[in-house]
mmCIF file of C-alpha atoms in Angstrom:
data_model
loop_
_atom_site.group_PDB
_atom_site.id
_atom_site.type_symbol
_atom_site.label_atom_id
_atom_site.label_comp_id
_atom_site.label_asym_id
_atom_site.label_seq_id
_atom_site.Cartn_x
_atom_site.Cartn_y
_atom_site.Cartn_z
ATOM 1 C CA MET A 1151 143.799 78.747 77.500
ATOM 2 C CA ALA A 1152 143.474 81.920 79.440
ATOM 3 C CA ARG A 1153 144.636 84.007 76.546
ATOM 4 C CA VAL A 1154 142.460 82.117 73.974
ATOM 5 C CA PHE A 1155 139.441 82.533 76.262
ATOM 6 C CA ALA A 1156 140.215 86.344 76.719
ATOM 7 C CA GLY A 1157 140.360 86.725 73.009
ATOM 8 C CA LEU A 1158 137.003 84.878 72.483
ATOM 9 C CA ALA A 1159 135.343 86.586 75.322
ATOM 10 C CA ALA A 1160 136.514 90.074 74.110
ATOM 11 C CA SER A 1161 135.436 89.275 70.532
ATOM 12 C CA ASN A 1162 132.091 88.107 71.776
ATOM 13 C CA VAL A 1163 131.377 91.332 73.738
ATOM 14 C CA ILE A 1164 132.567 93.565 70.964
ATOM 15 C CA LEU A 1165 130.379 91.754 68.518
ATOM 16 C CA MET A 1166 127.379 92.101 70.937
ATOM 17 C CA ILE A 1167 128.107 95.862 71.261
ATOM 18 C CA VAL A 1168 128.255 96.217 67.437
ATOM 19 C CA VAL A 1169 124.949 94.341 67.135
ATOM 20 C CA PHE A 1170 123.394 96.518 69.965
ATOM 21 C CA GLY A 1171 124.472 99.782 68.286
ATOM 22 C CA LEU A 1172 123.117 98.653 64.817
ATOM 23 C CA GLY A 1173 119.774 97.935 66.581
ATOM 24 C CA PHE A 1174 119.133 101.647 66.962
ATOM 25 C CA GLY A 1175 119.004 102.047 63.244
ATOM 26 C CA ALA A 1176 117.299 98.667 62.321
ATOM 27 C CA VAL A 1177 113.780 100.018 62.296
ATOM 28 C CA GLY A 1178 112.539 103.506 61.289
ATOM 29 C CA ALA A 1179 110.233 105.903 63.068
ATOM 30 C CA ASP A 1180 107.431 104.281 60.866
ATOM 31 C CA ARG A 1181 108.238 100.864 62.361
ATOM 32 C CA ARG A 1182 109.512 99.734 59.027
ATOM 33 C CA PRO A 1183 112.882 97.820 58.587
ATOM 34 C CA THR A 1184 115.661 100.029 57.263
ATOM 35 C CA ASP A 1185 118.824 98.985 55.275
ATOM 36 C CA VAL A 1186 120.481 98.320 58.614
ATOM 37 C CA TYR A 1187 117.846 95.706 59.698
ATOM 38 C CA ALA A 1188 119.337 92.689 57.744
ATOM 39 C CA VAL A 1189 122.787 93.506 59.015
ATOM 40 C CA HIS A 1190 121.504 93.668 62.663
ATOM 41 C CA LEU A 1191 119.583 90.467 62.169
ATOM 42 C CA THR A 1192 122.475 88.574 60.605
ATOM 43 C CA LEU A 1193 125.065 89.850 63.015
ATOM 44 C CA GLY A 1194 122.623 89.151 65.891
ATOM 45 C CA ILE A 1195 122.382 85.457 64.993
ATOM 46 C CA LEU A 1196 126.281 85.374 64.533
ATOM 47 C CA ALA A 1197 126.497 87.041 68.061
ATOM 48 C CA GLY A 1198 124.285 84.318 69.522
ATOM 49 C CA LEU A 1199 126.307 81.471 68.005
ATOM 50 C CA PHE A 1200 129.695 83.075 69.041
ATOM 51 C CA CYS A 1201 128.368 83.540 72.488
ATOM 52 C CA ALA A 1202 127.703 79.793 72.661
ATOM 53 C CA LEU A 1203 131.066 79.055 71.168
ATOM 54 C CA THR A 1204 132.889 81.233 73.704
ATOM 55 C CA HIS A 1205 131.176 79.890 76.844
ATOM 56 C CA VAL A 1206 131.045 76.207 75.710
ATOM 57 C CA SER A 1207 134.889 76.455 75.007
ATOM 58 C CA ALA A 1208 135.445 77.366 78.739
ATOM 59 C CA PHE A 1209 133.276 74.629 79.991
ATOM 60 C CA THR A 1210 134.977 72.112 77.584
ATOM 61 C CA TYR A 1211 138.301 73.272 79.152
ATOM 62 C CA PHE A 1212 137.026 72.360 82.612
ATOM 63 C CA MET A 1213 135.766 68.959 81.276
ATOM 64 C CA ALA A 1214 139.181 68.157 79.922
ATOM 65 C CA THR A 1215 141.334 69.460 82.788
ATOM 66 C CA SER A 1216 139.168 67.945 85.573
ATOM 67 C CA ARG A 1217 139.684 64.571 83.864
ATOM 68 C CA TRP A 1218 143.321 65.180 83.609
ATOM 69 C CA LEU A 1219 143.574 66.181 87.269
ATOM 70 C CA ARG A 1220 141.582 63.048 88.329
ATOM 71 C CA GLU A 1221 144.063 60.936 86.367
ATOM 72 C CA ALA A 1222 147.019 62.745 87.759
ATOM 73 C CA ALA A 1223 145.759 62.337 91.264
ATOM 74 C CA VAL A 1224 145.417 58.600 90.853
ATOM 75 C CA LYS A 1225 148.835 58.372 89.208
ATOM 76 C CA GLY A 1226 150.601 60.493 91.750
ATOM 77 C CA ALA A 1227 148.681 59.222 94.772
ATOM 78 C CA LEU A 1228 147.467 62.799 95.503
ATOM 79 C CA GLU A 1229 144.525 63.611 97.747
ATOM 80 C CA GLU A 1230 141.414 63.932 95.759
ATOM 81 C CA ARG A 1231 140.081 66.461 98.388
ATOM 82 C CA GLU A 1232 143.008 68.697 97.542
ATOM 83 C CA VAL A 1233 142.996 68.369 93.710
ATOM 84 C CA VAL A 1234 139.953 66.677 92.098
ATOM 85 C CA GLU A 1235 136.999 68.007 94.255
ATOM 86 C CA PRO A 1236 137.946 71.737 93.854
ATOM 87 C CA ALA A 1237 138.306 71.091 90.132
ATOM 88 C CA LEU A 1238 134.975 69.689 89.826
ATOM 89 C CA ARG A 1239 133.427 72.658 91.804
ATOM 90 C CA ARG A 1240 135.201 74.911 89.356
ATOM 91 C CA LYS A 1241 133.743 72.930 86.459
ATOM 92 C CA THR A 1242 130.182 73.061 87.867
ATOM 93 C CA ARG A 1243 130.672 76.936 88.395
ATOM 94 C CA ALA A 1244 131.753 77.308 84.880
ATOM 95 C CA LEU A 1245 128.739 75.406 83.605
ATOM 96 C CA ALA A 1246 126.439 77.736 85.600
ATOM 97 C CA LEU A 1247 128.224 80.759 84.223
ATOM 98 C CA ALA A 1248 128.160 79.526 80.668
ATOM 99 C CA MET A 1249 124.576 78.567 80.716
ATOM 100 C CA THR A 1250 123.611 81.965 82.315
ATOM 101 C CA ALA A 1251 125.313 83.890 79.531
ATOM 102 C CA ILE A 1252 123.915 81.701 76.756
ATOM 103 C CA ALA A 1253 120.420 81.744 78.238
ATOM 104 C CA VAL A 1254 120.284 85.596 78.475
ATOM 105 C CA THR A 1255 121.557 85.831 74.865
ATOM 106 C CA VAL A 1256 119.143 83.306 73.384
ATOM 107 C CA ILE A 1257 116.167 85.076 75.289
ATOM 108 C CA THR A 1258 117.446 88.293 73.776
ATOM 109 C CA MET A 1259 117.381 86.737 70.324
ATOM 110 C CA PHE A 1260 113.910 85.403 70.739
ATOM 111 C CA MET A 1261 112.732 88.674 72.035
ATOM 112 C CA GLY A 1262 114.356 90.397 68.892
ATOM 113 C CA ALA A 1263 112.228 88.012 66.805
ATOM 114 C CA ALA A 1264 109.193 88.881 68.930
ATOM 115 C CA VAL A 1265 109.532 92.612 68.256
ATOM 116 C CA ASP A 1266 110.181 92.230 64.494
ATOM 117 C CA PRO A 1267 107.809 94.622 62.601
ATOM 118 C CA ALA A 1268 106.548 91.757 60.489
ATOM 119 C CA VAL A 1269 105.476 89.685 63.574
ATOM 120 C CA ARG A 1270 103.174 92.301 64.926
ATOM 121 C CA LEU A 1271 102.920 91.039 68.542
ATOM 122 C CA GLU A 1272 102.851 94.730 69.798
ATOM 123 C CA ILE A 1273 105.686 94.019 72.301
ATOM 124 C CA PRO A 1274 107.651 97.264 72.911
ATOM 125 C CA SER A 1275 111.045 97.212 71.353
ATOM 126 C CA THR A 1276 112.531 98.576 74.533
ATOM 127 C CA VAL A 1277 112.130 95.150 76.010
ATOM 128 C CA HIS A 1278 114.583 93.751 73.351
ATOM 129 C CA LEU A 1279 116.734 96.807 73.929
ATOM 130 C CA ALA A 1280 116.940 96.245 77.708
ATOM 131 C CA LEU A 1281 117.542 92.475 77.159
ATOM 132 C CA GLY A 1282 120.295 93.423 74.689
ATOM 133 C CA LEU A 1283 122.004 95.569 77.281
ATOM 134 C CA LEU A 1284 121.611 92.865 79.971
ATOM 135 C CA ALA A 1285 123.150 90.243 77.571
ATOM 136 C CA ILE A 1286 126.206 92.401 77.104
ATOM 137 C CA VAL A 1287 126.610 92.912 80.946
ATOM 138 C CA MET A 1288 125.957 89.325 81.706
ATOM 139 C CA ASN A 1289 128.393 87.987 79.081
ATOM 140 C CA LEU A 1290 131.064 90.420 80.277
ATOM 141 C CA GLY A 1291 130.460 89.385 83.957
ATOM 142 C CA CYS A 1292 130.334 85.631 83.235
ATOM 143 C CA ALA A 1293 133.452 85.840 81.042
ATOM 144 C CA ALA A 1294 135.305 87.585 83.721
ATOM 145 C CA ALA A 1295 134.324 84.885 86.327
ATOM 146 C CA GLU A 1296 135.107 82.207 83.817
ATOM 147 C CA PHE A 1297 138.534 83.707 83.203
ATOM 148 C CA GLN A 1298 139.322 83.785 86.790
ATOM 149 C CA LEU A 1299 138.157 80.052 87.132
ATOM 150 C CA ILE A 1300 140.432 79.126 84.122
ATOM 151 C CA ARG A 1301 143.477 80.876 85.694
ATOM 152 C CA VAL A 1302 142.958 79.092 89.004
ATOM 153 C CA GLN A 1303 142.600 75.713 87.173
ATOM 154 C CA SER A 1304 145.654 76.390 85.116
ATOM 155 C CA GLU A 1305 147.765 77.153 88.259
ATOM 156 C CA VAL A 1306 146.540 73.948 89.985
ATOM 157 C CA MET A 1307 147.401 71.947 86.806
ATOM 158 C CA ASP A 1308 150.937 73.458 86.712
ATOM 159 C CA ALA A 1309 151.427 72.725 90.465
ATOM 160 C CA VAL A 1310 150.131 69.123 89.919
ATOM 161 C CA ALA A 1311 152.359 68.680 86.998
ATOM 162 C CA ALA A 1312 155.394 69.901 88.876
ATOM 163 C CA ARG A 1313 154.718 67.467 91.738
ATOM 164 C CA LEU A 1314 154.392 64.650 89.357
ATOM 165 C CA ASN A 1315 157.651 65.547 87.484
ATOM 166 C CA THR A 1316 159.679 65.597 90.831
ATOM 167 C CA SER A 1317 158.406 62.271 92.172
#
């Protein structure tokens, strides 16, 4: 799962960087949409959905593996304190990281809609710009932390499987 998640996370951040870059050309000096606007908007929505896919995939991994570790602990008469409780803490941490990355990205998308020239809310576009940069940084940071949690969970699963196979 670590390699799959690394690929998803890298693709997610790259897509966000592309959308961020396109944003600079989406609206002209006269505050009218340019030809790049539709591409920025479409890829921005795609980036938001891909962000959710990336981070929900990580959380789903923890849901499944925590359940597997619980069943393995029962079957192998292993201490829940050593196997299950740390797995559940990692799952809780993964949920917090996933929701943080997704929330920042969704807020960035909403702010993008708010600064749309057709909406005329008179919100400075620099707010959307700053949130876009924050979304990239947060997604990168959350993905790095999730990757580390996935790596640890995988090592624990390998160790438990080895113990079960020798008994």
